[in-house]
Amino acid sequence: MPRVVLLDLRTKAKRAILAGDVNGFRITGCWFKTDERLLCTYVGVDFDAGQPFSVSRLFSVNTDGSGGKVLVQNRRGVVAQFQDRILDPLDADPDHVLMQIDDDGDIFPTVYKVNVRTGAMRVVLRQRGPITSWLADRDGIVRFGFGYRERKGQYIARDSEQSEWRTLSKFDLFDRMDWQVLGFGSTPNALLVSASHNGRDAIWEMDLSDQNERQLLYAHPEVDVDSVLTAPRSERIVGFAFETDRPGVHWIDPISAGIDQAIKAVLPDTQNRVLGGSRDSSRLLVFAFSDVDPGSYHLLDLDARTLDRVGRRNSQLPTDGLATMQSVAIPGPDGVRIPGYLTIPRGLEPRGLPAIVLPHGGPYSRDSWGYDRLVQLLANSGYAVLQPNFRGSTGYGQTWLDAGYQGWGTVMHDDISSSARWLIEQGIADASRLCIVGWSYGGYAALIGAIKEPRLYRCAVSIAGVSDMMDLQADNSRFYGGRVATVASTGTEDLKINSPRRRAAEIMVPVLLVHGTADQQVVDDHSRVMARALSREGKTHELVIIKDGSHSLEREEWAVQLYASLRNFLARHLGPPAE
């Protein structure tokens, strides 16, 4: 049973104060509002007409475990779906936070000032359709809003709490927007925005009154810039995060850069990130991770100049048997080079191995360097693992992203297939022992790959995968804007020919389907109907339904069921692991 535990940094004593799992709600994080008061987010699943959707609650509690309270209560007969959307922690006010809450069920939130002890709420800004998200400036004044109806989005802003709102921009939600807001900048009237520079996302500071007045803060010559880094408990910008084949930071603050170098001197083999710090910034919490290390937490005392480990993820996992992840560049269609990662089982030569092609989900996402429990499970079972960042993956610039747009079963599939063939051509994979395994979009890619490449793979595994693109569009109609967003992602052409369940007769290899019953992103019916289609055609397949399982199957009991089914399936259809 997970719990929230407080660690006394002086005495090293630990004290459990909260259950991490309550009535189907699981804790996702806590932070200190004051030295005596914690705010914790719990996330759960509810069902409407049999369809799952996410809900959240904000729980406030004293550090000794007393005075616990769910802050947002039923109002006007409506229970707000999301109750943890904090706009501003109001650090100077020990009793309140600024929150946006949709408490009348129409999706458009009102902004409240909420007492963290009593839950008392005072309206700060009433809802304003079609605004679905608000942003407060550094003084806690709500001055920016974003929202949409169907495909039409808009930005609005105001100059002060007393000023009138004005429209900054109207745009098609799924066209390339000129800029996207990240937060407020270094001056009261400046916004930090992500906008293109030489075809890649860069960070700019934009004057709120004059959108044409932008100052480029940082652009990377090869990849998109992901985010702005600020000093702990401060909004002072200290650097910019990006990712090539490894996570990286461009520091603009010499003190932060010096701290990073000092940490690296002690922890040279890991990526190190400052997660937070004490109110006087004399002590910092550092998270260190690598491809063979799930991660550990360290306390950096700047005054004492010490770095002490205070905790570790997966503390019972022996790391000496984990396999390293190496970067690769794969020749693809039309002369492209597909970036990706290759993991070879520890102690084995990369020759003639049973292998797994593992396309990522999203699909507009990317694989990253670091510890991946599924990759390590496969590598420790004796399989080489290839993770291609096919066209349509994020992080590599607009041209790379756009090339895969609406290319679920075409461009993305072609890149994945090219990656699989490269693995064989390099002699790394045994051509007779190659399987495609994927999760979410990756599960779809595994199914459509088995159909379009009948001689390439010996088996296919779809975990929480899409089996019918038209059904996916219909499923997502239950979310505000969901159908429109899904149509924009999948397109409207060739949906039948690119839907695996409609082509089940063409699958010539064994298939494993795994799905959780509480999957919100891809409902479990996708695997059920795929299994029925395979049964009608007399195809070899297995269906594993995990009760109450989410899309990511993150709980230990769900993961154990998945991994056992996966290992058994691969052992049967790829033969015994390499030795």
XYZ file of C-alpha atoms in Angstrom:
579
model
C 0.000 0.000 0.000
C 1.628 3.321 -1.061
C 1.808 6.041 1.573
C 2.919 9.637 1.935
C 5.905 9.654 4.268
C 7.633 12.689 5.764
C 11.379 12.479 6.325
C 12.912 14.603 9.094
C 16.175 15.806 7.588
C 17.739 16.346 10.988
C 16.894 13.066 12.682
C 16.308 10.965 9.511
C 13.096 9.716 11.141
C 10.229 8.823 8.800
C 6.543 9.239 9.546
C 3.651 8.067 7.364
C 0.837 10.623 7.353
C -1.425 9.673 4.413
C -2.585 6.617 2.526
C -1.580 6.774 -1.109
C -4.641 4.873 -2.314
C -8.123 5.807 -1.071
C -11.415 4.560 -2.526
C -9.946 4.162 -5.994
C -8.085 7.490 -5.881
C -4.291 7.306 -6.054
C -1.949 10.049 -4.929
C 0.187 11.661 -7.652
C 2.068 14.320 -5.687
C 2.285 16.631 -2.690
C 3.831 20.021 -2.014
C 4.296 22.259 1.006
C 1.945 25.214 1.119
C 3.553 26.180 4.441
C 5.980 24.430 6.766
C 2.967 22.924 8.538
C 0.489 22.356 5.695
C 0.634 20.013 2.702
C -1.513 19.955 -0.434
C -1.803 16.582 -2.193
C -3.414 15.602 -5.491
C -5.362 12.359 -5.825
C -6.427 11.079 -9.253
C -9.104 8.484 -9.941
C -11.463 7.179 -12.599
C -15.198 7.658 -12.878
C -17.593 6.193 -15.426
C -20.292 7.864 -17.498
C -22.506 5.518 -19.545
C -19.849 2.851 -19.084
C -17.027 5.031 -20.402
C -14.098 5.930 -18.103
C -12.833 9.459 -17.518
C -10.306 11.025 -15.160
C -11.196 12.893 -11.976
C -8.980 14.610 -9.421
C -9.232 15.837 -5.829
C -7.072 18.216 -3.790
C -6.461 17.134 -0.206
C -5.060 19.467 2.440
C -3.450 18.096 5.594
C -1.131 19.120 8.417
C 2.362 17.644 8.417
C 1.475 15.578 11.509
C -1.415 13.973 9.610
C -4.165 15.947 11.341
C -6.687 18.391 9.910
C -7.198 16.557 6.615
C -9.770 17.990 4.221
C -10.849 17.594 0.595
C -10.846 21.249 -0.391
C -13.427 21.448 -3.176
C -16.916 20.334 -2.234
C -20.084 19.653 -4.203
C -21.509 23.010 -5.359
C -24.937 23.557 -6.883
C -25.355 19.797 -7.311
C -22.270 19.489 -9.516
C -19.012 17.758 -8.563
C -16.140 19.360 -10.453
C -14.209 16.810 -12.501
C -10.794 18.402 -11.904
C -10.241 19.876 -8.445
C -6.451 20.331 -8.404
C -5.882 23.097 -10.978
C -3.835 25.612 -9.006
C -3.061 28.825 -10.895
C -0.909 30.419 -8.213
C 0.258 29.075 -4.817
C 0.132 32.632 -3.400
C 3.354 32.118 -1.451
C 2.909 35.353 0.483
C -0.507 34.215 1.727
C -0.242 31.192 4.091
C -3.970 30.469 4.000
C -4.985 30.589 0.329
C -4.256 29.381 -3.186
C -5.677 30.535 -6.509
C -7.565 27.783 -8.381
C -9.629 27.355 -11.531
C -12.674 25.126 -11.042
C -15.496 24.184 -13.376
C -18.208 23.774 -10.758
C -21.262 24.018 -13.008
C -20.398 21.297 -15.506
C -20.097 23.444 -18.657
C -16.283 22.974 -19.036
C -15.498 26.707 -18.609
C -13.790 27.307 -15.233
C -14.275 30.081 -12.700
C -11.241 31.295 -10.740
C -11.494 31.080 -6.935
C -9.374 32.020 -3.979
C -9.500 28.894 -1.797
C -8.690 28.609 1.897
C -6.331 25.626 2.322
C -7.599 24.868 5.834
C -11.357 25.361 5.607
C -12.034 25.000 1.870
C -13.898 28.343 1.862
C -14.007 29.758 -1.674
C -14.297 33.315 -2.980
C -14.882 34.127 -6.652
C -11.992 36.053 -8.197
C -12.982 35.800 -11.869
C -16.166 34.314 -13.259
C -16.105 31.909 -16.192
C -15.903 33.362 -19.665
C -16.642 30.994 -22.542
C -14.882 29.704 -24.531
C -11.922 30.085 -22.136
C -10.888 26.697 -20.733
C -7.584 27.676 -19.083
C -6.442 30.765 -17.178
C -2.981 32.110 -16.322
C -2.020 34.426 -13.452
C 0.903 36.844 -13.509
C 3.617 36.992 -10.862
C 1.416 39.100 -8.602
C -1.383 36.521 -8.657
C -3.590 38.548 -11.039
C -5.357 36.522 -13.730
C -4.382 38.241 -16.961
C -4.375 35.642 -19.731
C -6.840 33.036 -20.977
C -6.952 30.346 -23.637
C -9.992 28.477 -24.915
C -11.706 26.944 -27.900
C -14.930 25.731 -29.455
C -14.684 23.051 -32.119
C -11.595 24.005 -34.206
C -11.559 27.685 -33.276
C -9.195 28.770 -30.518
C -8.448 32.167 -29.021
C -6.140 33.982 -26.620
C -7.399 36.846 -24.461
C -5.533 39.162 -22.077
C -5.877 42.232 -19.916
C -3.417 44.776 -18.536
C -4.581 44.780 -14.907
C -7.274 43.441 -12.602
C -9.437 46.467 -13.445
C -8.822 46.453 -17.213
C -11.145 45.094 -19.875
C -10.318 41.817 -21.587
C -9.142 42.015 -25.188
C -8.615 39.348 -27.836
C -4.957 38.759 -28.639
C -5.391 36.110 -31.309
C -7.891 33.820 -32.997
C -6.699 30.740 -34.822
C -7.525 27.275 -36.085
C -6.741 25.026 -33.145
C -4.964 22.364 -35.195
C -3.030 24.599 -37.565
C 0.455 25.652 -36.576
C -0.071 28.467 -34.062
C 2.304 31.412 -34.245
C 3.069 31.062 -30.545
C 2.061 29.160 -27.430
C 2.129 30.645 -23.947
C 4.430 29.178 -21.289
C 4.013 31.744 -18.527
C 4.722 35.322 -17.548
C 8.211 36.695 -18.104
C 10.707 38.897 -16.343
C 8.616 42.076 -16.519
C 4.929 42.592 -15.634
C 3.789 42.895 -19.259
C 5.922 40.126 -20.764
C 4.866 36.620 -21.701
C 7.181 33.680 -22.191
C 6.128 31.936 -25.404
C 7.219 29.036 -27.538
C 7.446 30.023 -31.194
C 9.329 28.861 -34.245
C 12.902 29.883 -35.033
C 14.415 28.325 -38.155
C 11.765 25.599 -38.080
C 12.248 24.580 -34.446
C 10.492 25.575 -31.235
C 12.413 28.280 -29.401
C 11.744 30.381 -26.312
C 10.841 34.040 -26.723
C 9.721 36.871 -24.484
C 6.762 38.725 -25.980
C 5.259 42.041 -25.011
C 1.635 41.493 -24.017
C 0.554 44.738 -25.638
C 2.475 44.270 -28.874
C 2.731 40.692 -30.096
C 5.187 41.706 -32.797
C 7.715 42.786 -30.181
C 9.507 39.535 -29.343
C 12.946 38.894 -27.947
C 14.574 35.539 -28.661
C 15.781 34.070 -25.366
C 17.107 30.723 -26.603
C 17.006 28.483 -29.677
C 18.806 25.193 -30.207
C 20.272 24.606 -33.686
C 19.184 20.939 -33.905
C 16.100 20.293 -31.762
C 13.097 21.985 -30.170
C 13.548 23.731 -26.837
C 11.233 21.993 -24.383
C 10.841 24.290 -21.403
C 12.040 27.172 -19.268
C 13.861 26.358 -16.026
C 13.432 28.628 -13.015
C 15.240 28.791 -9.710
C 13.551 26.803 -6.890
C 10.781 28.763 -5.139
C 11.347 31.580 -7.597
C 10.296 32.631 -11.068
C 13.808 33.760 -11.996
C 14.782 32.131 -15.300
C 18.030 30.175 -14.998
C 18.082 28.011 -18.129
C 16.323 26.198 -20.943
C 15.784 22.444 -21.333
C 16.060 20.515 -24.596
C 16.765 16.968 -25.712
C 18.997 15.690 -28.496
C 19.870 12.040 -27.916
C 20.283 12.986 -24.253
C 18.515 15.540 -22.040
C 20.371 18.860 -21.963
C 20.211 22.310 -20.390
C 21.448 25.666 -21.627
C 22.219 27.686 -18.506
C 21.986 31.473 -18.496
C 22.414 31.856 -14.742
C 26.035 31.360 -13.613
C 25.061 30.351 -10.066
C 22.745 27.598 -11.328
C 25.361 26.486 -13.839
C 27.915 26.272 -11.045
C 25.552 24.225 -8.873
C 24.960 21.872 -11.809
C 28.710 21.377 -12.278
C 29.184 20.727 -8.569
C 26.455 18.069 -8.600
C 27.925 16.508 -11.729
C 31.319 16.246 -10.054
C 29.759 14.005 -7.393
C 27.219 12.258 -9.675
C 29.022 12.061 -13.038
C 27.121 9.113 -14.499
C 23.578 10.424 -14.165
C 21.350 13.172 -15.470
C 20.696 15.488 -12.534
C 17.724 17.773 -12.055
C 16.903 20.177 -9.214
C 13.278 19.515 -8.239
C 12.854 22.087 -5.479
C 14.409 23.715 -2.493
C 14.030 25.254 0.921
C 12.509 28.702 1.270
C 15.943 30.305 1.680
C 17.332 28.187 -1.231
C 20.184 26.917 0.949
C 19.090 23.294 0.444
C 18.027 21.764 -2.870
C 16.369 18.463 -3.717
C 18.146 16.786 -6.642
C 16.849 13.878 -8.731
C 19.504 11.769 -10.471
C 18.733 9.125 -13.118
C 20.183 7.279 -16.089
C 19.311 4.527 -18.514
C 20.412 1.944 -15.920
C 19.170 3.780 -12.837
C 15.453 4.413 -12.129
C 16.515 7.413 -10.086
C 17.517 8.569 -6.641
C 16.843 11.687 -4.584
C 19.656 13.704 -3.004
C 19.733 16.660 -0.633
C 22.256 19.307 -1.593
C 23.205 21.583 1.304
C 24.863 24.621 -0.231
C 26.097 25.979 3.092
C 27.615 22.709 4.303
C 28.628 21.718 0.738
C 27.277 18.206 1.135
C 25.194 15.984 -1.129
C 23.378 13.156 0.660
C 21.068 10.542 -0.825
C 17.686 10.558 0.899
C 15.736 8.071 -1.192
C 15.679 5.867 -4.250
C 13.068 4.751 -6.744
C 12.613 0.993 -7.047
C 14.949 0.484 -4.115
C 14.702 -3.317 -4.369
C 15.727 -3.388 -8.032
C 19.328 -4.564 -8.571
C 20.814 -2.255 -11.200
C 23.960 -4.208 -12.008
C 22.058 -6.335 -14.542
C 20.390 -3.476 -16.411
C 21.249 -2.875 -20.074
C 22.534 0.412 -21.485
C 20.590 2.383 -24.081
C 22.609 3.622 -27.058
C 21.635 6.229 -29.634
C 21.252 5.191 -33.271
C 20.457 6.909 -36.573
C 18.563 4.649 -38.977
C 18.353 5.123 -42.765
C 14.693 5.574 -43.648
C 12.475 6.251 -46.657
C 13.210 9.257 -48.870
C 16.729 9.574 -47.484
C 15.661 10.510 -43.948
C 17.670 9.461 -40.887
C 15.437 8.154 -38.133
C 16.809 8.803 -34.623
C 16.222 6.187 -31.985
C 17.619 4.012 -29.212
C 18.975 0.478 -29.222
C 19.258 -1.630 -26.072
C 21.278 -4.856 -26.194
C 20.972 -7.440 -23.389
C 23.835 -7.068 -20.955
C 26.738 -9.431 -21.696
C 25.589 -10.340 -25.234
C 27.108 -9.411 -28.581
C 24.741 -7.534 -30.934
C 24.627 -10.383 -33.457
C 21.687 -12.564 -34.437
C 19.589 -11.795 -31.390
C 15.858 -12.275 -30.935
C 14.604 -8.705 -31.099
C 11.717 -6.359 -30.390
C 10.744 -3.275 -32.375
C 9.068 -0.984 -29.827
C 7.339 2.071 -31.395
C 6.254 4.702 -28.882
C 2.744 5.897 -28.131
C 1.260 9.306 -28.733
C 1.866 9.228 -31.628
C 2.930 12.865 -31.299
C 5.452 12.167 -28.579
C 8.970 10.690 -28.518
C 11.144 8.128 -26.821
C 13.840 9.540 -24.562
C 17.078 8.337 -23.045
C 16.609 7.099 -19.500
C 15.343 4.195 -17.468
C 12.386 2.418 -19.081
C 10.981 -0.537 -17.171
C 9.471 -2.214 -20.251
C 12.717 -1.909 -22.198
C 14.667 -3.359 -19.282
C 12.187 -6.211 -18.872
C 12.638 -7.140 -22.534
C 16.419 -6.753 -22.498
C 16.723 -8.804 -19.323
C 14.638 -11.484 -21.033
C 17.299 -11.696 -23.737
C 15.817 -9.501 -26.481
C 17.442 -6.606 -28.312
C 15.080 -3.604 -28.253
C 14.831 -0.878 -30.912
C 12.876 2.335 -30.255
C 12.599 4.497 -33.399
C 11.532 8.142 -33.158
C 9.687 7.950 -36.480
C 8.431 10.983 -38.381
C 5.592 12.508 -36.396
C 7.655 12.326 -33.194
C 8.032 15.541 -31.241
C 11.241 17.368 -30.406
C 12.937 17.299 -33.818
C 11.423 20.395 -35.384
C 8.260 21.228 -37.275
C 9.191 19.523 -40.536
C 9.742 16.175 -38.780
C 6.493 16.505 -36.838
C 4.439 17.590 -39.844
C 5.791 14.752 -42.016
C 3.924 12.244 -39.852
C 0.757 14.305 -39.414
C -2.271 12.079 -40.100
C 0.169 9.371 -41.156
C -0.815 6.724 -38.621
C -0.744 3.787 -41.029
C 1.424 5.338 -43.747
C 4.453 7.563 -43.062
C 4.853 6.508 -39.434
C 4.385 2.864 -40.378
C 6.961 3.167 -43.176
C 9.571 4.560 -40.765
C 8.899 1.818 -38.227
C 9.176 -0.849 -40.926
C 12.449 0.650 -42.184
C 13.777 0.552 -38.631
C 12.875 -3.128 -38.296
C 14.614 -3.989 -41.579
C 17.711 -2.042 -40.515
C 17.901 -4.129 -37.358
C 18.033 -7.250 -39.519
C 20.385 -5.791 -42.147
C 22.870 -4.815 -39.462
C 22.925 -8.421 -38.304
C 21.706 -7.398 -34.861
C 18.378 -9.209 -35.130
C 17.666 -12.758 -36.181
C 15.165 -12.253 -39.019
C 13.218 -15.316 -37.895
C 12.842 -14.004 -34.324
C 11.586 -10.425 -34.633
C 8.418 -9.194 -32.898
C 6.748 -5.766 -32.860
C 5.442 -4.617 -29.481
C 3.702 -1.314 -28.806
C 1.606 0.627 -26.327
C -1.284 2.963 -27.228
C -0.428 4.290 -30.720
C 2.462 1.815 -30.579
C -0.117 -0.956 -30.108
C -1.889 0.252 -33.232
C 1.470 0.321 -35.041
C 2.094 -3.294 -34.003
C -1.248 -4.441 -35.433
C -1.053 -2.491 -38.686
C 2.607 -3.543 -39.009
C 1.652 -7.208 -38.799
C -0.929 -6.625 -41.547
C 1.194 -4.570 -43.947
C 4.449 -6.470 -43.357
C 3.333 -10.126 -43.195
C 6.866 -11.510 -43.633
C 8.748 -9.082 -41.428
C 7.484 -9.980 -37.947
C 6.944 -13.312 -36.216
C 4.452 -11.924 -33.688
C 2.729 -8.710 -32.629
C 1.754 -7.311 -29.233
C -0.742 -4.482 -28.751
C -0.931 -2.999 -25.247
C -3.834 -0.558 -24.818
C -3.769 -0.212 -28.597
C -6.177 1.306 -31.106
C -7.803 -1.216 -33.440
C -10.312 0.978 -35.301
C -9.689 4.617 -36.186
C -13.358 5.451 -36.741
C -14.231 3.949 -33.365
C -11.479 6.042 -31.780
C -13.057 9.206 -33.156
C -16.476 8.154 -31.841
C -15.059 7.157 -28.434
C -13.426 10.533 -27.929
C -16.697 12.368 -28.552
C -17.308 11.974 -24.808
C -14.577 14.569 -24.146
C -14.945 18.284 -24.815
C -13.282 18.804 -28.198
C -12.213 15.156 -28.234
C -13.654 14.118 -31.563
C -12.339 17.204 -33.328
C -8.854 16.635 -31.912
C -8.895 12.950 -32.884
C -10.047 13.707 -36.422
C -7.234 16.248 -36.702
C -4.732 13.568 -35.595
C -6.000 10.651 -37.681
C -7.482 12.473 -40.658
C -10.604 11.308 -42.488
C -9.135 9.427 -45.448
C -8.504 5.680 -45.639
C -9.723 5.045 -42.092
C -11.112 1.616 -42.940
C -8.047 0.404 -44.787
C -5.833 1.596 -41.913
C -7.979 0.062 -39.141
C -6.510 -3.302 -38.045
C -9.759 -4.945 -36.912
C -11.211 -4.504 -40.401
C -8.227 -6.378 -41.859
C -7.880 -9.139 -39.285
C -7.976 -11.787 -42.039
C -4.589 -10.548 -43.288
C -2.742 -11.130 -40.012
C -0.503 -14.176 -40.356
C 1.309 -14.128 -36.984
C 0.266 -14.694 -33.358
C -1.120 -11.608 -31.610
C -1.245 -10.669 -27.935
C -3.787 -8.033 -26.882
C -3.578 -6.472 -23.387
C -5.966 -3.824 -22.073
C -7.156 -2.322 -18.798
C -10.878 -1.919 -18.147
C -10.465 1.660 -16.874
C -8.410 2.910 -19.826
C -9.505 6.489 -20.549
C -7.363 7.190 -23.600
C -8.214 4.035 -25.570
C -11.236 2.158 -24.238
C -10.780 -1.581 -23.743
C -13.364 -2.363 -26.412
C -10.610 -1.796 -28.999
C -8.853 -4.969 -27.862
C -12.079 -6.881 -27.319
C -13.399 -6.239 -30.847
C -9.954 -6.980 -32.299
C -9.969 -10.323 -30.482
C -13.426 -11.133 -31.845
C -12.303 -10.264 -35.369
C -9.267 -12.525 -35.022
C -11.442 -15.323 -33.654
C -13.799 -15.115 -36.636
C -10.816 -15.506 -38.953
C -9.332 -18.385 -36.973
C -6.163 -16.433 -36.127
C -3.851 -17.301 -33.233
C -4.257 -14.707 -30.527
C -4.526 -14.071 -26.792
C -6.617 -11.449 -25.021
C -5.635 -10.291 -21.520
C -8.069 -7.905 -19.819
C -6.746 -6.302 -16.632
C -9.533 -5.390 -14.223
C -9.536 -1.686 -13.245
C -6.292 -1.190 -15.190
C -5.502 2.285 -16.498
C -3.993 3.220 -19.867
C -0.450 3.144 -18.479
C -1.011 0.115 -16.181
C 1.238 1.817 -13.635
C 0.220 -0.065 -10.500
C 2.403 -2.970 -9.493
C -0.327 -5.586 -9.686
C -1.316 -4.438 -13.192
C 2.287 -4.337 -14.398
C 2.998 -7.821 -13.044
C 0.031 -9.241 -14.958
C 1.122 -7.479 -18.150
C 4.761 -8.518 -17.885
C 3.978 -12.157 -17.117
C 1.671 -12.381 -20.139
C 4.191 -10.624 -22.370
C 7.185 -12.748 -21.369
C 5.248 -15.994 -21.776
C 3.927 -14.941 -25.178
C 7.364 -13.935 -26.479
C 8.995 -17.088 -25.167
C 6.421 -19.220 -27.010
C 6.576 -17.393 -30.323
C 10.179 -16.183 -30.554
C 11.678 -19.242 -28.896
C 13.927 -19.222 -25.835
C 15.837 -16.000 -25.110
C 19.375 -15.513 -26.394
C 22.208 -16.907 -24.332
